[in-house]
Amino acid sequence: MNYEITRNAIDVQEVIDKVISRNAGAVTTFIGTVRELTYGKKTLYLFYEAYEAMAVKKLEQIGREIQERWPDSLTAITHRVGKLDITDVAVVIAVSTPHRDDAYQANRYAIERIKEIVPIWKKEMWEDGEEWIGNQKETVAYPKGKPEEKDLHD
Amino acid sequence: MIKVLFFAHLKDVIGSESVTLEMGGENIISLKKRISDQYRIDSLHTVMVAVNEEFADDSTILSDGDIVAFIPPVSGG
């Protein structure tokens, strides 16, 4: 299982171990962590929610896209849901490739795609309130009901 | 019957994570209109829709047994 949603703390090494290969000359690991300050506003903790069955499918799709673009790569992604405290690890992406440039690029591609197509949401909990991120500000709209080609491939 | 799933702020606004509706032969635009009228939500144009765990166009016709998910702009990572 290279693509997982978990309610537990993520073991970073366990994700990395999934992409270790004799053909690999590079492994890049992205670790997304919970930040305390966002534009000066203090977060107490986060709550992540996922449409789990579809989220796993979309992570697998990202894996297939990476495989097409960087054929010799291996990818593993684990995203945590539930209550996360400041500094907790929310997501780990590991990519191995024969050469380092591809490993950096493919890993960057994975996190950007997660932010586009994987049904996971975070709620920021503050001292004076809370808000689901990515909706009420309506900074991203999908007038046709689903992401358009440009949203999917930027 | 179709099952409609709600997430994030939609779940909070609607007060439930899912509803079951008698519906068939209609498209997603009709479903969005029904939900927005019933729950007085005017922001469904920013919401993506998945049918049976795949993103679907507003013109997609719904069939008995479909599981439809309303997916607000995502914020994982």
PDB file of C-alpha atoms in Angstrom:
ATOM      1  CA  MET A   1       0.000   0.000   0.000  1.00  0.00           C
ATOM      2  CA  ASN A   2       1.991   2.971  -1.277  1.00  0.00           C
ATOM      3  CA  TYR A   3      -0.929   5.421  -0.871  1.00  0.00           C
ATOM      4  CA  GLU A   4      -2.562   5.760   2.521  1.00  0.00           C
ATOM      5  CA  ILE A   5      -4.801   7.888   4.683  1.00  0.00           C
ATOM      6  CA  THR A   6      -4.103   7.344   8.380  1.00  0.00           C
ATOM      7  CA  ARG A   7      -5.443   8.536  11.707  1.00  0.00           C
ATOM      8  CA  ASN A   8      -2.141   7.847  13.430  1.00  0.00           C
ATOM      9  CA  ALA A   9       1.212   9.606  13.553  1.00  0.00           C
ATOM     10  CA  ILE A  10       3.143   9.012  10.319  1.00  0.00           C
ATOM     11  CA  ASP A  11       6.400   7.084  10.503  1.00  0.00           C
ATOM     12  CA  VAL A  12       8.501   8.979   7.942  1.00  0.00           C
ATOM     13  CA  GLN A  13      11.043   6.195   7.527  1.00  0.00           C
ATOM     14  CA  GLU A  14       8.282   3.710   6.789  1.00  0.00           C
ATOM     15  CA  VAL A  15       7.135   5.843   3.827  1.00  0.00           C
ATOM     16  CA  ILE A  16      10.702   6.232   2.575  1.00  0.00           C
ATOM     17  CA  ASP A  17      11.325   2.487   2.810  1.00  0.00           C
ATOM     18  CA  LYS A  18       8.503   1.880   0.291  1.00  0.00           C
ATOM     19  CA  VAL A  19      10.454   3.620  -2.495  1.00  0.00           C
ATOM     20  CA  ILE A  20      13.914   2.237  -1.780  1.00  0.00           C
ATOM     21  CA  SER A  21      15.191   0.511  -4.918  1.00  0.00           C
ATOM     22  CA  ARG A  22      18.483  -0.753  -6.320  1.00  0.00           C
ATOM     23  CA  ASN A  23      17.791   1.403  -9.403  1.00  0.00           C
ATOM     24  CA  ALA A  24      17.392   4.575  -7.375  1.00  0.00           C
ATOM     25  CA  GLY A  25      20.162   7.139  -7.080  1.00  0.00           C
ATOM     26  CA  ALA A  26      18.016   9.656  -5.255  1.00  0.00           C
ATOM     27  CA  VAL A  27      15.164   9.731  -2.782  1.00  0.00           C
ATOM     28  CA  THR A  28      13.392  12.996  -2.039  1.00  0.00           C
ATOM     29  CA  THR A  29      11.067  13.250   0.953  1.00  0.00           C
ATOM     30  CA  PHE A  30       8.551  16.021   1.480  1.00  0.00           C
ATOM     31  CA  ILE A  31       7.222  16.380   5.016  1.00  0.00           C
ATOM     32  CA  GLY A  32       4.259  18.688   5.422  1.00  0.00           C
ATOM     33  CA  THR A  33       3.933  19.916   9.022  1.00  0.00           C
ATOM     34  CA  VAL A  34       1.399  21.954  10.970  1.00  0.00           C
ATOM     35  CA  ARG A  35       2.444  25.608  11.105  1.00  0.00           C
ATOM     36  CA  GLU A  36       1.571  27.851  14.011  1.00  0.00           C
ATOM     37  CA  LEU A  37       1.326  31.210  12.229  1.00  0.00           C
ATOM     38  CA  THR A  38      -0.500  31.836   8.957  1.00  0.00           C
ATOM     39  CA  TYR A  39      -0.246  35.471   7.849  1.00  0.00           C
ATOM     40  CA  GLY A  40       0.227  36.448  11.487  1.00  0.00           C
ATOM     41  CA  LYS A  41      -2.799  34.511  12.762  1.00  0.00           C
ATOM     42  CA  LYS A  42      -2.078  31.929  15.435  1.00  0.00           C
ATOM     43  CA  THR A  43      -3.392  28.399  14.902  1.00  0.00           C
ATOM     44  CA  LEU A  44      -3.974  26.319  18.043  1.00  0.00           C
ATOM     45  CA  TYR A  45      -4.353  23.051  16.126  1.00  0.00           C
ATOM     46  CA  LEU A  46      -5.749  21.670  12.863  1.00  0.00           C
ATOM     47  CA  PHE A  47      -8.425  19.185  12.040  1.00  0.00           C
ATOM     48  CA  TYR A  48      -8.119  17.265   8.767  1.00  0.00           C
ATOM     49  CA  GLU A  49     -11.021  15.415   7.158  1.00  0.00           C
ATOM     50  CA  ALA A  50     -10.914  13.166   4.082  1.00  0.00           C
ATOM     51  CA  TYR A  51     -13.333  11.430   1.741  1.00  0.00           C
ATOM     52  CA  GLU A  52     -11.143   8.476   2.403  1.00  0.00           C
ATOM     53  CA  ALA A  53     -12.050   6.002  -0.340  1.00  0.00           C
ATOM     54  CA  MET A  54     -11.784   8.650  -3.046  1.00  0.00           C
ATOM     55  CA  ALA A  55      -8.697  10.267  -1.493  1.00  0.00           C
ATOM     56  CA  VAL A  56      -6.790   6.995  -1.756  1.00  0.00           C
ATOM     57  CA  LYS A  57      -7.899   6.629  -5.393  1.00  0.00           C
ATOM     58  CA  LYS A  58      -6.718  10.169  -6.177  1.00  0.00           C
ATOM     59  CA  LEU A  59      -3.363   9.559  -4.470  1.00  0.00           C
ATOM     60  CA  GLU A  60      -3.033   6.442  -6.641  1.00  0.00           C
ATOM     61  CA  GLN A  61      -3.867   8.554  -9.703  1.00  0.00           C
ATOM     62  CA  ILE A  62      -1.081  10.992  -8.780  1.00  0.00           C
ATOM     63  CA  GLY A  63       1.227   7.988  -8.510  1.00  0.00           C
ATOM     64  CA  ARG A  64       0.260   6.875 -12.029  1.00  0.00           C
ATOM     65  CA  GLU A  65       0.793  10.389 -13.394  1.00  0.00           C
ATOM     66  CA  ILE A  66       4.265  10.476 -11.861  1.00  0.00           C
ATOM     67  CA  GLN A  67       4.991   7.040 -13.282  1.00  0.00           C
ATOM     68  CA  GLU A  68       4.068   8.306 -16.772  1.00  0.00           C
ATOM     69  CA  ARG A  69       6.179  11.452 -16.501  1.00  0.00           C
ATOM     70  CA  TRP A  70       9.145   9.882 -14.724  1.00  0.00           C
ATOM     71  CA  PRO A  71       8.991   6.205 -15.779  1.00  0.00           C
ATOM     72  CA  ASP A  72      11.767   4.933 -13.498  1.00  0.00           C
ATOM     73  CA  SER A  73      10.328   6.523 -10.370  1.00  0.00           C
ATOM     74  CA  LEU A  74       8.703   4.989  -7.282  1.00  0.00           C
ATOM     75  CA  THR A  75       6.258   7.021  -5.181  1.00  0.00           C
ATOM     76  CA  ALA A  76       4.669   6.612  -1.753  1.00  0.00           C
ATOM     77  CA  ILE A  77       2.317   9.072  -0.058  1.00  0.00           C
ATOM     78  CA  THR A  78       0.717   8.976   3.402  1.00  0.00           C
ATOM     79  CA  HIS A  79      -1.654  11.713   4.583  1.00  0.00           C
ATOM     80  CA  ARG A  80      -2.866  11.947   8.168  1.00  0.00           C
ATOM     81  CA  VAL A  81      -6.395  12.989   9.184  1.00  0.00           C
ATOM     82  CA  GLY A  82      -7.993  13.934  12.506  1.00  0.00           C
ATOM     83  CA  LYS A  83      -6.680  16.409  15.068  1.00  0.00           C
ATOM     84  CA  LEU A  84      -3.103  17.534  14.502  1.00  0.00           C
ATOM     85  CA  ASP A  85      -1.069  19.770  16.804  1.00  0.00           C
ATOM     86  CA  ILE A  86       1.499  22.375  15.817  1.00  0.00           C
ATOM     87  CA  THR A  87       4.643  20.675  14.345  1.00  0.00           C
ATOM     88  CA  ASP A  88       2.788  17.374  13.730  1.00  0.00           C
ATOM     89  CA  VAL A  89       3.408  15.725  10.362  1.00  0.00           C
ATOM     90  CA  ALA A  90       0.339  15.963   8.095  1.00  0.00           C
ATOM     91  CA  VAL A  91       1.717  14.433   4.922  1.00  0.00           C
ATOM     92  CA  VAL A  92       4.825  12.545   3.783  1.00  0.00           C
ATOM     93  CA  ILE A  93       5.713  12.098   0.111  1.00  0.00           C
ATOM     94  CA  ALA A  94       8.691   9.943  -0.864  1.00  0.00           C
ATOM     95  CA  VAL A  95       9.884   9.618  -4.459  1.00  0.00           C
ATOM     96  CA  SER A  96      12.880   7.670  -5.699  1.00  0.00           C
ATOM     97  CA  THR A  97      14.402   7.994  -9.181  1.00  0.00           C
ATOM     98  CA  PRO A  98      17.728   7.084 -10.781  1.00  0.00           C
ATOM     99  CA  HIS A  99      18.830  10.764 -10.827  1.00  0.00           C
ATOM    100  CA  ARG A 100      18.267  13.593  -8.338  1.00  0.00           C
ATOM    101  CA  ASP A 101      16.664  16.186 -10.622  1.00  0.00           C
ATOM    102  CA  ASP A 102      13.746  13.895 -11.416  1.00  0.00           C
ATOM    103  CA  ALA A 103      13.250  13.031  -7.746  1.00  0.00           C
ATOM    104  CA  TYR A 104      12.944  16.722  -6.808  1.00  0.00           C
ATOM    105  CA  GLN A 105      10.583  17.478  -9.698  1.00  0.00           C
ATOM    106  CA  ALA A 106       8.339  14.475  -9.196  1.00  0.00           C
ATOM    107  CA  ASN A 107       8.015  15.145  -5.482  1.00  0.00           C
ATOM    108  CA  ARG A 108       7.047  18.773  -6.122  1.00  0.00           C
ATOM    109  CA  TYR A 109       4.516  17.576  -8.669  1.00  0.00           C
ATOM    110  CA  ALA A 110       2.938  15.255  -6.092  1.00  0.00           C
ATOM    111  CA  ILE A 111       2.317  17.923  -3.435  1.00  0.00           C
ATOM    112  CA  GLU A 112       0.901  20.386  -5.957  1.00  0.00           C
ATOM    113  CA  ARG A 113      -1.496  17.722  -7.289  1.00  0.00           C
ATOM    114  CA  ILE A 114      -2.589  16.800  -3.757  1.00  0.00           C
ATOM    115  CA  LYS A 115      -3.659  20.414  -3.298  1.00  0.00           C
ATOM    116  CA  GLU A 116      -5.700  20.223  -6.509  1.00  0.00           C
ATOM    117  CA  ILE A 117      -7.488  16.887  -6.691  1.00  0.00           C
ATOM    118  CA  VAL A 118      -7.336  14.923  -3.437  1.00  0.00           C
ATOM    119  CA  PRO A 119     -10.510  15.277  -1.318  1.00  0.00           C
ATOM    120  CA  ILE A 120      -8.925  16.288   1.987  1.00  0.00           C
ATOM    121  CA  TRP A 121      -9.865  19.420   3.924  1.00  0.00           C
ATOM    122  CA  LYS A 122      -8.323  21.198   6.882  1.00  0.00           C
ATOM    123  CA  LYS A 123     -10.011  23.248   9.537  1.00  0.00           C
ATOM    124  CA  GLU A 124      -7.887  25.818  11.343  1.00  0.00           C
ATOM    125  CA  MET A 125      -8.754  26.215  15.011  1.00  0.00           C
ATOM    126  CA  TRP A 126      -7.833  29.626  16.480  1.00  0.00           C
ATOM    127  CA  GLU A 127      -8.181  31.238  19.900  1.00  0.00           C
ATOM    128  CA  ASP A 128     -11.192  33.193  18.622  1.00  0.00           C
ATOM    129  CA  GLY A 129     -12.791  30.825  16.154  1.00  0.00           C
ATOM    130  CA  GLU A 130     -12.336  28.243  13.444  1.00  0.00           C
ATOM    131  CA  GLU A 131     -12.628  27.946   9.680  1.00  0.00           C
ATOM    132  CA  TRP A 132     -12.554  25.284   7.009  1.00  0.00           C
ATOM    133  CA  ILE A 133      -9.788  26.341   4.613  1.00  0.00           C
ATOM    134  CA  GLY A 134     -10.240  26.437   0.876  1.00  0.00           C
ATOM    135  CA  ASN A 135     -13.944  27.071   0.705  1.00  0.00           C
ATOM    136  CA  GLN A 136     -15.349  30.090   2.441  1.00  0.00           C
ATOM    137  CA  LYS A 137     -12.820  32.434   0.889  1.00  0.00           C
ATOM    138  CA  GLU A 138     -13.806  30.992  -2.463  1.00  0.00           C
ATOM    139  CA  THR A 139     -10.361  31.594  -3.865  1.00  0.00           C
ATOM    140  CA  VAL A 140     -10.766  28.556  -6.079  1.00  0.00           C
ATOM    141  CA  ALA A 141     -13.967  28.119  -8.046  1.00  0.00           C
ATOM    142  CA  TYR A 142     -15.022  25.299 -10.308  1.00  0.00           C
ATOM    143  CA  PRO A 143     -17.820  26.823 -12.401  1.00  0.00           C
ATOM    144  CA  LYS A 144     -18.174  23.674 -14.439  1.00  0.00           C
ATOM    145  CA  GLY A 145     -18.441  21.512 -11.343  1.00  0.00           C
ATOM    146  CA  LYS A 146     -15.069  19.824 -11.596  1.00  0.00           C
ATOM    147  CA  PRO A 147     -11.459  20.892 -12.085  1.00  0.00           C
ATOM    148  CA  GLU A 148     -10.801  22.020 -15.629  1.00  0.00           C
ATOM    149  CA  GLU A 149      -7.841  20.801 -17.659  1.00  0.00           C
ATOM    150  CA  LYS A 150      -5.756  23.821 -16.683  1.00  0.00           C
ATOM    151  CA  ASP A 151      -6.463  23.229 -12.996  1.00  0.00           C
ATOM    152  CA  LEU A 152      -5.339  19.658 -13.323  1.00  0.00           C
ATOM    153  CA  HIS A 153      -2.111  20.224 -15.183  1.00  0.00           C
ATOM    154  CA  ASP A 154      -0.708  23.579 -14.022  1.00  0.00           C
TER     155      ASP A 154
ATOM    156  CA  MET B   1     -32.350   6.328  -4.380  1.00  0.00           C
ATOM    157  CA  ILE B   2     -29.068   8.152  -4.455  1.00  0.00           C
ATOM    158  CA  LYS B   3     -26.840   8.898  -1.509  1.00  0.00           C
ATOM    159  CA  VAL B   4     -25.286  12.375  -1.239  1.00  0.00           C
ATOM    160  CA  LEU B   5     -22.198  12.901   0.926  1.00  0.00           C
ATOM    161  CA  PHE B   6     -21.125  16.234   2.418  1.00  0.00           C
ATOM    162  CA  PHE B   7     -17.713  17.261   3.697  1.00  0.00           C
ATOM    163  CA  ALA B   8     -15.977  20.129   5.492  1.00  0.00           C
ATOM    164  CA  HIS B   9     -18.084  23.320   5.771  1.00  0.00           C
ATOM    165  CA  LEU B  10     -20.961  21.779   3.790  1.00  0.00           C
ATOM    166  CA  LYS B  11     -21.306  19.051   6.400  1.00  0.00           C
ATOM    167  CA  ASP B  12     -21.452  21.737   9.106  1.00  0.00           C
ATOM    168  CA  VAL B  13     -24.000  23.867   7.237  1.00  0.00           C
ATOM    169  CA  ILE B  14     -26.258  20.954   6.356  1.00  0.00           C
ATOM    170  CA  GLY B  15     -25.835  19.377   9.773  1.00  0.00           C
ATOM    171  CA  SER B  16     -25.352  15.885   8.396  1.00  0.00           C
ATOM    172  CA  GLU B  17     -22.660  13.951   6.553  1.00  0.00           C
ATOM    173  CA  SER B  18     -25.125  12.382   4.110  1.00  0.00           C
ATOM    174  CA  VAL B  19     -28.704  12.398   2.853  1.00  0.00           C
ATOM    175  CA  THR B  20     -30.593   9.877   0.745  1.00  0.00           C
ATOM    176  CA  LEU B  21     -32.800  11.184  -2.050  1.00  0.00           C
ATOM    177  CA  GLU B  22     -35.363   9.681  -4.365  1.00  0.00           C
ATOM    178  CA  MET B  23     -33.921  10.673  -7.691  1.00  0.00           C
ATOM    179  CA  GLY B  24     -33.063   9.238 -11.059  1.00  0.00           C
ATOM    180  CA  GLY B  25     -32.595  10.422 -14.621  1.00  0.00           C
ATOM    181  CA  GLU B  26     -31.723  13.926 -13.482  1.00  0.00           C
ATOM    182  CA  ASN B  27     -28.332  15.585 -13.769  1.00  0.00           C
ATOM    183  CA  ILE B  28     -25.996  17.094 -11.201  1.00  0.00           C
ATOM    184  CA  ILE B  29     -27.272  20.626 -11.892  1.00  0.00           C
ATOM    185  CA  SER B  30     -30.755  19.497 -10.754  1.00  0.00           C
ATOM    186  CA  LEU B  31     -29.315  17.870  -7.660  1.00  0.00           C
ATOM    187  CA  LYS B  32     -27.314  21.017  -6.784  1.00  0.00           C
ATOM    188  CA  LYS B  33     -30.451  23.094  -7.166  1.00  0.00           C
ATOM    189  CA  ARG B  34     -32.442  20.782  -4.907  1.00  0.00           C
ATOM    190  CA  ILE B  35     -29.779  20.827  -2.224  1.00  0.00           C
ATOM    191  CA  SER B  36     -29.218  24.584  -2.418  1.00  0.00           C
ATOM    192  CA  ASP B  37     -32.970  25.293  -2.251  1.00  0.00           C
ATOM    193  CA  GLN B  38     -33.573  22.880   0.588  1.00  0.00           C
ATOM    194  CA  TYR B  39     -30.652  24.002   2.745  1.00  0.00           C
ATOM    195  CA  ARG B  40     -30.397  27.615   1.520  1.00  0.00           C
ATOM    196  CA  ILE B  41     -26.815  27.318   0.386  1.00  0.00           C
ATOM    197  CA  ASP B  42     -25.755  29.672  -2.388  1.00  0.00           C
ATOM    198  CA  SER B  43     -22.106  28.663  -2.765  1.00  0.00           C
ATOM    199  CA  LEU B  44     -22.516  25.330  -4.546  1.00  0.00           C
ATOM    200  CA  HIS B  45     -21.012  26.733  -7.753  1.00  0.00           C
ATOM    201  CA  THR B  46     -17.575  26.435  -6.127  1.00  0.00           C
ATOM    202  CA  VAL B  47     -18.216  22.831  -5.200  1.00  0.00           C
ATOM    203  CA  MET B  48     -16.932  19.917  -7.263  1.00  0.00           C
ATOM    204  CA  VAL B  49     -18.993  16.777  -7.520  1.00  0.00           C
ATOM    205  CA  ALA B  50     -17.867  13.170  -7.565  1.00  0.00           C
ATOM    206  CA  VAL B  51     -20.091  10.307  -8.633  1.00  0.00           C
ATOM    207  CA  ASN B  52     -19.005   6.924  -7.302  1.00  0.00           C
ATOM    208  CA  GLU B  53     -15.618   8.376  -6.288  1.00  0.00           C
ATOM    209  CA  GLU B  54     -14.740  10.014  -9.635  1.00  0.00           C
ATOM    210  CA  PHE B  55     -15.043  13.721 -10.512  1.00  0.00           C
ATOM    211  CA  ALA B  56     -18.063  14.312 -12.725  1.00  0.00           C
ATOM    212  CA  ASP B  57     -19.399  17.132 -14.918  1.00  0.00           C
ATOM    213  CA  ASP B  58     -22.519  19.051 -13.956  1.00  0.00           C
ATOM    214  CA  SER B  59     -24.263  17.456 -16.930  1.00  0.00           C
ATOM    215  CA  THR B  60     -23.728  13.902 -15.647  1.00  0.00           C
ATOM    216  CA  ILE B  61     -27.034  12.024 -15.363  1.00  0.00           C
ATOM    217  CA  LEU B  62     -27.561  10.329 -12.002  1.00  0.00           C
ATOM    218  CA  SER B  63     -28.788   6.768 -11.695  1.00  0.00           C
ATOM    219  CA  ASP B  64     -30.389   4.800  -8.900  1.00  0.00           C
ATOM    220  CA  GLY B  65     -27.749   3.604  -6.469  1.00  0.00           C
ATOM    221  CA  ASP B  66     -25.200   6.328  -7.248  1.00  0.00           C
ATOM    222  CA  ILE B  67     -23.135   7.757  -4.425  1.00  0.00           C
ATOM    223  CA  VAL B  68     -22.650  11.467  -5.042  1.00  0.00           C
ATOM    224  CA  ALA B  69     -20.144  13.527  -3.055  1.00  0.00           C
ATOM    225  CA  PHE B  70     -20.112  17.316  -2.862  1.00  0.00           C
ATOM    226  CA  ILE B  71     -16.474  18.298  -2.707  1.00  0.00           C
ATOM    227  CA  PRO B  72     -15.616  21.859  -1.657  1.00  0.00           C
ATOM    228  CA  PRO B  73     -12.235  23.192  -2.879  1.00  0.00           C
ATOM    229  CA  VAL B  74      -9.728  20.923  -1.203  1.00  0.00           C
ATOM    230  CA  SER B  75      -7.055  21.971   1.309  1.00  0.00           C
ATOM    231  CA  GLY B  76      -4.934  18.909   2.036  1.00  0.00           C
ATOM    232  CA  GLY B  77      -1.151  18.788   2.149  1.00  0.00           C
TER     233      GLY B  77
END
